[in-house]
CSV table of C-alpha atoms in Angstrom, one decimal:
chain,number,residue,atom,x,y,z
N,729,MET,CA,103.6,87.4,120.2
N,730,VAL,CA,105.5,88.0,116.9
N,731,GLU,CA,107.3,85.4,114.9
N,732,HIS,CA,110.2,87.5,113.5
N,733,VAL,CA,112.0,90.5,114.9
N,734,LEU,CA,111.0,92.5,111.9
N,735,ASP,CA,107.4,92.3,113.0
N,736,ALA,CA,108.4,93.9,116.3
N,737,VAL,CA,110.5,96.7,115.0
N,738,LYS,CA,108.5,97.8,112.0
N,739,GLN,CA,105.5,99.2,113.9
N,740,PRO,CA,105.7,103.0,114.6
N,741,GLN,CA,104.4,104.8,117.7
N,742,LEU,CA,102.0,107.8,117.4
N,743,ILE,CA,103.1,110.3,120.1
N,744,GLU,CA,101.0,113.4,120.9
N,745,VAL,CA,103.8,115.9,121.6
N,746,GLU,CA,101.5,118.9,121.9
N,747,PRO,CA,97.7,119.3,121.7
N,748,ASN,CA,96.6,118.1,118.2
N,749,LEU,CA,100.3,117.7,117.1
N,750,TYR,CA,101.6,114.1,116.7
N,751,VAL,CA,104.8,112.5,115.8
N,752,LEU,CA,104.7,109.1,114.0
N,753,ARG,CA,108.0,107.7,115.3
N,754,PHE,CA,109.6,104.8,113.5
N,755,GLU,CA,112.6,102.8,114.5
N,756,SER,CA,113.3,102.7,110.8
N,757,MET,CA,110.3,103.4,108.4
N,758,LYS,CA,111.6,101.3,105.5
N,759,TYR,CA,111.2,98.1,107.5
N,760,VAL,CA,107.4,98.1,106.9
N,761,SER,CA,107.9,99.1,103.3
N,762,ALA,CA,110.3,96.3,102.4
N,763,ASP,CA,108.4,93.7,104.4
N,764,ILE,CA,105.0,94.3,102.8
N,765,ALA,CA,106.5,94.9,99.3
N,766,LEU,CA,108.3,91.6,99.4
N,767,GLN,CA,105.3,89.8,100.9
N,768,ARG,CA,103.2,91.0,97.9
N,769,LEU,CA,105.8,90.1,95.3
N,770,LEU,CA,106.0,86.6,96.8
N,771,GLU,CA,102.2,86.3,96.7
N,772,GLN,CA,102.2,87.3,93.1
N,773,GLU,CA,105.1,84.9,92.4
N,774,VAL,CA,107.1,87.8,91.0
N,775,VAL,CA,109.7,86.6,93.5
N,776,LYS,CA,110.1,82.9,94.0
N,777,PRO,CA,110.7,81.2,97.4
N,778,GLY,CA,114.5,81.0,97.9
N,779,GLY,CA,115.0,83.5,95.1
N,780,THR,CA,117.1,86.7,95.1
N,781,VAL,CA,116.1,90.3,95.4
N,782,VAL,CA,118.5,93.1,94.5
N,783,ASP,CA,118.6,96.9,95.0
N,784,SER,CA,120.8,99.8,95.6
N,785,SER,CA,120.9,101.7,98.9
N,786,SER,CA,122.7,104.3,101.0
N,787,GLY,CA,122.2,102.0,104.1
N,788,ILE,CA,118.8,102.2,105.8
N,789,TYR,CA,116.8,100.5,103.0
N,790,ALA,CA,119.6,97.9,102.6
N,791,LEU,CA,119.1,96.8,106.2
N,792,SER,CA,115.3,96.8,105.8
N,793,LEU,CA,115.5,94.7,102.6
N,794,ALA,CA,117.9,92.3,104.2
N,795,MET,CA,115.6,91.8,107.2
N,796,ALA,CA,112.6,91.3,105.0
N,797,ALA,CA,114.5,88.8,102.9
N,798,HIS,CA,115.6,86.9,106.1
N,799,LYS,CA,112.0,86.8,107.3
N,800,HIS,CA,110.5,85.6,104.0
N,801,GLY,CA,113.2,83.1,103.1
N,802,VAL,CA,114.9,84.8,100.1
N,803,ARG,CA,118.3,86.2,99.5
N,804,ALA,CA,119.2,89.9,99.2
N,805,HIS,CA,122.0,91.4,97.2
N,806,ILE,CA,122.8,95.1,97.9
N,807,MET,CA,124.7,97.7,95.8
N,808,ALA,CA,125.9,99.7,98.7
N,809,SER,CA,126.8,103.3,99.0
N,810,THR,CA,130.1,104.1,100.7
N,811,THR,CA,128.0,105.7,103.5
N,812,VAL,CA,127.2,102.2,104.7
N,813,ASP,CA,129.2,101.9,107.9
N,814,ALA,CA,131.0,98.9,109.3
N,815,VAL,CA,128.1,98.2,111.8
N,816,THR,CA,125.5,98.2,109.1
N,817,SER,CA,127.7,96.0,106.9
N,818,LEU,CA,128.0,93.5,109.8
N,819,GLN,CA,124.2,93.4,110.2
N,820,LEU,CA,123.7,92.9,106.5
N,821,GLU,CA,126.2,90.0,106.3
N,822,SER,CA,124.7,88.4,109.5
N,823,LEU,CA,121.3,88.5,107.9
N,824,GLY,CA,122.7,86.6,104.9
N,825,ALA,CA,122.8,89.5,102.4
N,826,THR,CA,125.7,89.9,100.0
N,827,VAL,CA,127.0,93.4,99.6
N,828,GLU,CA,128.8,95.0,96.7
N,829,ARG,CA,130.4,98.3,97.7
N,830,VAL,CA,130.3,100.9,94.9
N,831,PRO,CA,133.3,103.3,95.0
N,832,PRO,CA,132.4,107.1,95.2
N,833,ASN,CA,132.2,108.9,91.9
N,834,GLY,CA,132.4,112.5,93.1
N,835,THR,CA,128.7,113.5,93.4
N,836,LEU,CA,125.6,111.9,94.7
N,837,LYS,CA,124.1,111.8,91.2
N,838,LEU,CA,127.1,109.9,89.8
N,839,ASP,CA,127.0,107.6,92.8
N,840,GLN,CA,123.3,106.8,92.3
N,841,ASP,CA,123.8,106.3,88.6
N,842,GLU,CA,126.7,104.0,89.1
N,843,ARG,CA,124.8,101.9,91.6
N,844,VAL,CA,122.0,101.5,89.1
N,845,ARG,CA,124.5,100.5,86.4
N,846,ARG,CA,125.8,97.8,88.8
N,847,VAL,CA,122.3,96.5,89.3
N,848,HIS,CA,121.8,96.1,85.5
N,849,ARG,CA,125.1,94.2,85.2
N,850,TYR,CA,124.1,92.0,88.1
N,851,LEU,CA,120.7,91.2,86.5
N,852,GLU,CA,122.5,90.3,83.2
N,853,LYS,CA,124.4,87.7,85.1
N,854,ASN,CA,121.5,86.7,87.3
N,855,PRO,CA,118.4,87.0,85.2
N,856,ASP,CA,116.2,85.2,87.8
N,857,ALA,CA,116.9,87.9,90.4
N,858,HIS,CA,114.3,90.6,91.0
N,859,TRP,CA,115.1,94.3,91.1
N,860,MET,CA,113.1,95.8,94.0
N,861,GLN,CA,113.3,99.4,92.6
N,862,GLN,CA,112.5,101.1,95.8
N,863,TYR,CA,112.4,104.5,94.0
N,864,HIS,CA,110.1,103.5,91.1
N,865,ASP,CA,107.9,100.5,92.0
N,866,PRO,CA,104.6,101.5,93.6
N,867,VAL,CA,104.6,98.2,95.5
N,868,HIS,CA,106.6,100.2,98.1
N,869,TYR,CA,103.5,102.3,98.9
N,870,LEU,CA,101.7,99.3,100.3
N,871,GLY,CA,103.2,99.1,103.8
N,872,TYR,CA,102.7,102.8,104.5
N,873,ASP,CA,99.2,102.6,103.1
N,874,ARG,CA,98.4,99.9,105.6
N,875,LEU,CA,99.8,101.9,108.5
N,876,GLY,CA,97.8,104.9,107.4
N,877,ARG,CA,94.6,102.9,107.5
N,878,GLU,CA,95.5,101.6,111.0
N,879,LEU,CA,96.6,104.9,112.5
N,880,LEU,CA,94.6,105.6,115.7
N,881,LEU,CA,93.8,109.3,115.2
N,882,PRO,CA,91.0,111.0,117.1
N,883,ASP,CA,87.6,110.1,115.8
N,884,ASN,CA,86.7,113.7,115.2
N,885,ALA,CA,89.7,114.4,113.0
N,886,GLN,CA,88.3,115.5,109.6
N,887,THR,CA,91.5,116.7,108.0
N,888,VAL,CA,95.1,115.7,108.7
N,889,ASP,CA,98.2,117.7,107.8
N,890,LEU,CA,101.0,115.2,107.1
N,891,ILE,CA,104.5,116.6,107.2
N,892,GLY,CA,107.4,114.5,106.0
N,893,ALA,CA,110.6,114.4,104.0
N,894,VAL,CA,109.9,113.3,100.4
N,895,GLY,CA,112.8,111.0,99.8
N,896,SER,CA,111.7,108.2,97.5
N,897,GLY,CA,108.1,109.4,97.7
N,898,ALA,CA,106.7,106.2,99.0
N,899,SER,CA,106.1,107.0,102.7
N,900,THR,CA,104.2,110.3,102.3
N,901,LYS,CA,102.2,108.9,99.3
N,902,GLY,CA,101.4,105.6,101.1
N,903,LEU,CA,100.5,107.2,104.4
N,904,ARG,CA,98.3,109.8,102.6
N,905,ASP,CA,96.4,107.1,100.8
N,906,GLY,CA,95.8,105.1,103.9
N,907,ILE,CA,94.8,108.1,106.1
N,908,GLY,CA,92.7,109.5,103.3
N,909,LEU,CA,90.3,106.6,103.3
N,910,ASN,CA,88.4,108.0,106.3
N,911,ARG,CA,89.3,111.7,106.2
N,912,GLU,CA,91.1,114.3,104.1
N,913,CYS,CA,94.9,114.1,104.3
N,914,VAL,CA,97.0,117.1,103.1
N,915,CYS,CA,100.7,116.4,102.4
N,916,HIS,CA,103.5,118.9,103.1
N,917,ALA,CA,107.0,118.2,101.7
N,918,ILE,CA,110.4,118.7,103.3
N,919,GLN,CA,113.3,119.0,100.9
N,920,PRO,CA,117.0,119.6,101.2
N,921,PHE,CA,118.7,122.1,99.0
N,922,GLY,CA,120.6,120.4,96.2
N,923,SER,CA,117.8,117.9,95.5
N,924,VAL,CA,116.2,117.7,92.0
N,925,THR,CA,112.9,116.4,93.3
N,926,PHE,CA,111.4,119.9,93.7
N,927,GLY,CA,113.8,121.9,91.5
N,928,ALA,CA,116.6,122.9,94.0
N,929,SER,CA,119.5,121.2,92.3
N,930,ASN,CA,121.1,124.5,91.5
N,931,VAL,CA,121.1,125.7,95.1
N,932,PRO,CA,123.8,123.6,96.8
N,933,ASP,CA,124.1,123.1,100.5
N,934,ASP,CA,127.4,121.3,100.9
N,935,ASP,CA,126.8,120.4,104.6
N,936,MET,CA,123.6,118.5,104.0
N,937,ILE,CA,123.6,114.8,103.1
N,938,ILE,CA,120.5,114.8,100.8
N,939,ALA,CA,120.3,111.0,100.2
N,940,GLY,CA,117.2,109.7,102.0
N,941,ILE,CA,115.3,113.0,102.1
N,942,GLY,CA,116.1,114.3,98.6
N,943,SER,CA,117.7,113.0,95.5
N,944,ALA,CA,120.1,113.8,92.7
N,945,ILE,CA,117.9,111.8,90.2
N,946,GLN,CA,114.2,111.8,89.5
N,947,PHE,CA,112.1,109.1,91.3
N,948,ASP,CA,108.9,107.8,89.8
N,949,ASN,CA,107.3,107.1,93.2
N,950,VAL,CA,107.3,110.9,93.9
N,951,LYS,CA,103.8,112.2,93.0
N,952,HIS,CA,104.3,116.0,93.1
N,953,SER,CA,100.7,116.9,92.9
N,954,ILE,CA,99.9,115.5,96.3
N,955,TYR,CA,102.0,118.1,98.2
N,956,GLU,CA,100.3,121.4,99.1
N,957,THR,CA,103.5,123.0,100.4
N,958,VAL,CA,107.3,122.4,100.1
N,959,ASP,CA,109.9,123.6,102.6
N,960,TRP,CA,113.5,123.6,101.5
N,961,ILE,CA,115.7,123.7,104.7
N,962,SER,CA,119.4,124.0,105.0
N,963,TYR,CA,121.6,121.8,107.1
N,964,LYS,CA,122.3,124.4,109.8
N,965,VAL,CA,118.7,125.4,110.1
N,966,ALA,CA,117.7,121.7,110.3
N,967,ALA,CA,120.4,121.1,112.9
N,968,SER,CA,119.2,124.0,115.0
N,969,ALA,CA,115.6,122.8,114.8
N,970,THR,CA,116.5,119.2,115.7
N,971,LEU,CA,118.4,120.3,118.8
N,972,ARG,CA,115.5,122.5,119.8
N,973,MET,CA,113.2,119.5,119.3
N,974,TYR,CA,115.3,117.3,121.6
N,975,ALA,CA,115.1,119.9,124.3
N,976,GLU,CA,111.4,120.8,123.9
N,977,TRP,CA,109.8,117.4,123.2
N,978,GLY,CA,112.4,115.0,124.6
N,979,LEU,CA,112.3,113.3,121.2
N,980,PHE,CA,115.6,112.0,119.8
N,981,ALA,CA,115.3,111.6,116.0
N,982,GLY,CA,117.0,112.7,112.8
N,983,LEU,CA,117.3,115.9,110.9
N,984,SER,CA,114.2,115.4,108.8
N,985,THR,CA,112.1,115.1,112.0
N,986,GLY,CA,113.8,118.3,113.2
N,987,CYS,CA,112.7,119.9,109.9
N,988,GLY,CA,109.2,118.6,110.5
N,989,TYR,CA,109.3,120.2,114.0
N,990,LEU,CA,110.2,123.5,112.4
N,991,VAL,CA,107.5,123.4,109.7
N,992,ALA,CA,104.8,122.4,112.2
N,993,LYS,CA,105.7,125.1,114.7
N,994,ASN,CA,106.1,127.8,112.1
N,995,GLY,CA,103.5,126.9,109.5
N,996,PHE,CA,100.5,125.1,110.9
N,997,GLY,CA,100.1,126.2,114.5
N,998,HIS,CA,97.1,128.4,113.7
N,999,LEU,CA,95.4,125.5,111.8
N,1000,ARG,CA,95.7,122.8,114.5
N,1001,THR,CA,92.4,121.8,116.1
N,1002,PRO,CA,91.0,118.5,117.2
N,1003,GLU,CA,89.3,118.4,113.8
N,1004,ARG,CA,92.5,119.2,112.0
N,1005,PRO,CA,95.6,117.6,113.7
N,1006,THR,CA,99.1,117.6,112.3
N,1007,VAL,CA,101.2,114.5,112.0
N,1008,ILE,CA,105.0,114.7,111.6
N,1009,VAL,CA,106.7,111.6,110.1
N,1010,ALA,CA,109.9,110.7,112.1
N,1011,PRO,CA,111.5,108.1,109.8
N,1012,ASP,CA,114.2,106.8,112.2
N,1013,THR,CA,115.9,107.3,115.6
N,1014,GLY,CA,118.5,109.7,114.1
N,1015,HIS,CA,121.6,108.0,115.5
N,1016,ARG,CA,123.2,107.4,112.1
N,1017,TYR,CA,124.2,111.1,111.6
N,1018,SER,CA,123.7,112.5,115.1
N,1019,SER,CA,127.4,112.8,115.9
N,1020,ALA,CA,127.7,115.6,113.3
N,1021,LEU,CA,125.3,117.7,115.5
N,1022,VAL,CA,127.9,117.8,118.2
N,1023,THR,CA,130.3,119.8,116.0
N,1024,VAL,CA,127.7,122.5,115.1
N,1025,LYS,CA,125.8,122.7,118.3
N,1026,ASP,CA,127.3,126.1,119.5
N,1027,GLU,CA,127.2,127.6,116.0
N,1028,VAL,CA,123.5,126.9,115.3
N,1029,GLU,CA,122.1,127.5,118.9
N,1030,GLY,CA,119.1,129.7,118.6
N,1031,LEU,CA,119.2,130.0,114.8
N,1032,VAL,CA,115.6,128.8,114.5
N,1033,ASP,CA,114.5,131.9,116.5
N,1034,ARG,CA,116.1,134.3,114.0
N,1035,ILE,CA,114.9,133.2,110.6
N,1036,SER,CA,111.7,132.7,108.7
N,1037,PRO,CA,111.0,131.1,105.3
N,1038,SER,CA,111.5,133.0,102.1
N,1039,ARG,CA,108.4,132.8,99.8
N,1040,VAL,CA,108.9,130.9,96.6
N,1041,TYR,CA,106.7,131.5,93.5
N,1042,THR,CA,109.0,130.0,90.8
N,1043,PRO,CA,112.0,127.6,91.1
N,1044,ARG,CA,114.3,130.6,90.6
N,1045,ASP,CA,113.1,132.0,94.0
N,1046,ILE,CA,114.6,129.1,96.0
N,1047,ILE,CA,117.3,130.4,98.2
N,1048,LEU,CA,119.2,129.3,101.3
N,1049,PRO,CA,118.7,128.9,104.2
N,1050,TRP,CA,114.9,128.3,104.2
N,1051,SER,CA,112.4,128.6,101.4
N,1052,ARG,CA,108.7,127.7,101.2
N,1053,ALA,CA,106.3,127.3,98.3
N,1054,ARG,CA,102.5,126.8,98.3
N,1055,ILE,CA,100.7,125.1,95.4
N,1056,ASP,CA,98.1,127.8,95.3
N,1057,GLU,CA,100.6,130.7,95.2
N,1058,VAL,CA,103.2,129.6,92.6
N,1059,GLU,CA,103.3,131.3,89.2
N,1060,GLY,CA,102.5,128.8,86.4
N,1061,GLU,CA,102.1,125.1,87.1
N,1062,TRP,CA,103.2,123.1,90.1
N,1063,ASP,CA,104.9,120.7,87.7
N,1064,GLU,CA,107.5,123.3,86.9
N,1065,PHE,CA,109.1,122.4,90.2
N,1066,LYS,CA,109.6,118.8,89.3
N,1067,ASN,CA,111.6,119.0,86.1
N,1068,VAL,CA,114.2,121.6,87.0
N,1069,VAL,CA,117.5,119.6,86.8
N,1070,GLY,CA,120.9,121.2,87.2
N,1071,ASP,CA,123.5,121.1,84.4
């Protein structure tokens, strides 16, 4: 029996969708991150009982932080993106969180920068509040690290290929650390075009909503050196792969999981053995943006059968609709991909 609903919904399911190929399916992955992070901060007395935590969010983390605050008896204040819908707003308010909506500023980078400025202003007026800094504070690794340690993989698995969207960097890094305690874990990154995280800011994909899987600003929690490969995938390719995943695996999840499906099927099939399984991270159920797939279904049908990734050796090689880089094939240093920021 669990004592709070958060304890029931934060646990993912490990599903073997094909021999030696697993999906780690979350209802929402940031539940576990926010819960364990806040628990640790309370233990360290960084956050006081009944105190206030604040952060900015495009929606999913906001709900996770509000649920964690409800569980642990603190207050949450959210600088919310305009993508936070009315249902999410109702949930946040029901959980006792206060929400400050930040008007759009024209680009994701300007939106993210403005939300951070609002956090700083809030802290000036409320100096006892604690800024959670989901993108920069390594405390957000802890929940994923714990899950990685507890993951019930086959006993003979010696190496695990972990495929996931990078986003804030916390999930793939934390899971890698936990899984890596008992075996080798190799990370493979999924990125949208337009994200600065791995140098694709100058290759826009206007259809893709990059918040959550990429970023318009640099995140300290992203540790570039842990990723052996990076796949940049466009919206239409991601949509085609996601729809194919629904049909083939019966798994309803979001676009980043569809990207994981594509990478696993077209990059690691020859490597998969009982000793080297692949795990795809499915961060949520995908309902938030799934209605957009209805409008492109006919257009993207079968697209995944007609394309393959373009090889990338320098950031200048990144092109739509699908590009792939390997750490052992790039020219120069891997770090060249992390500091390429658009004008």
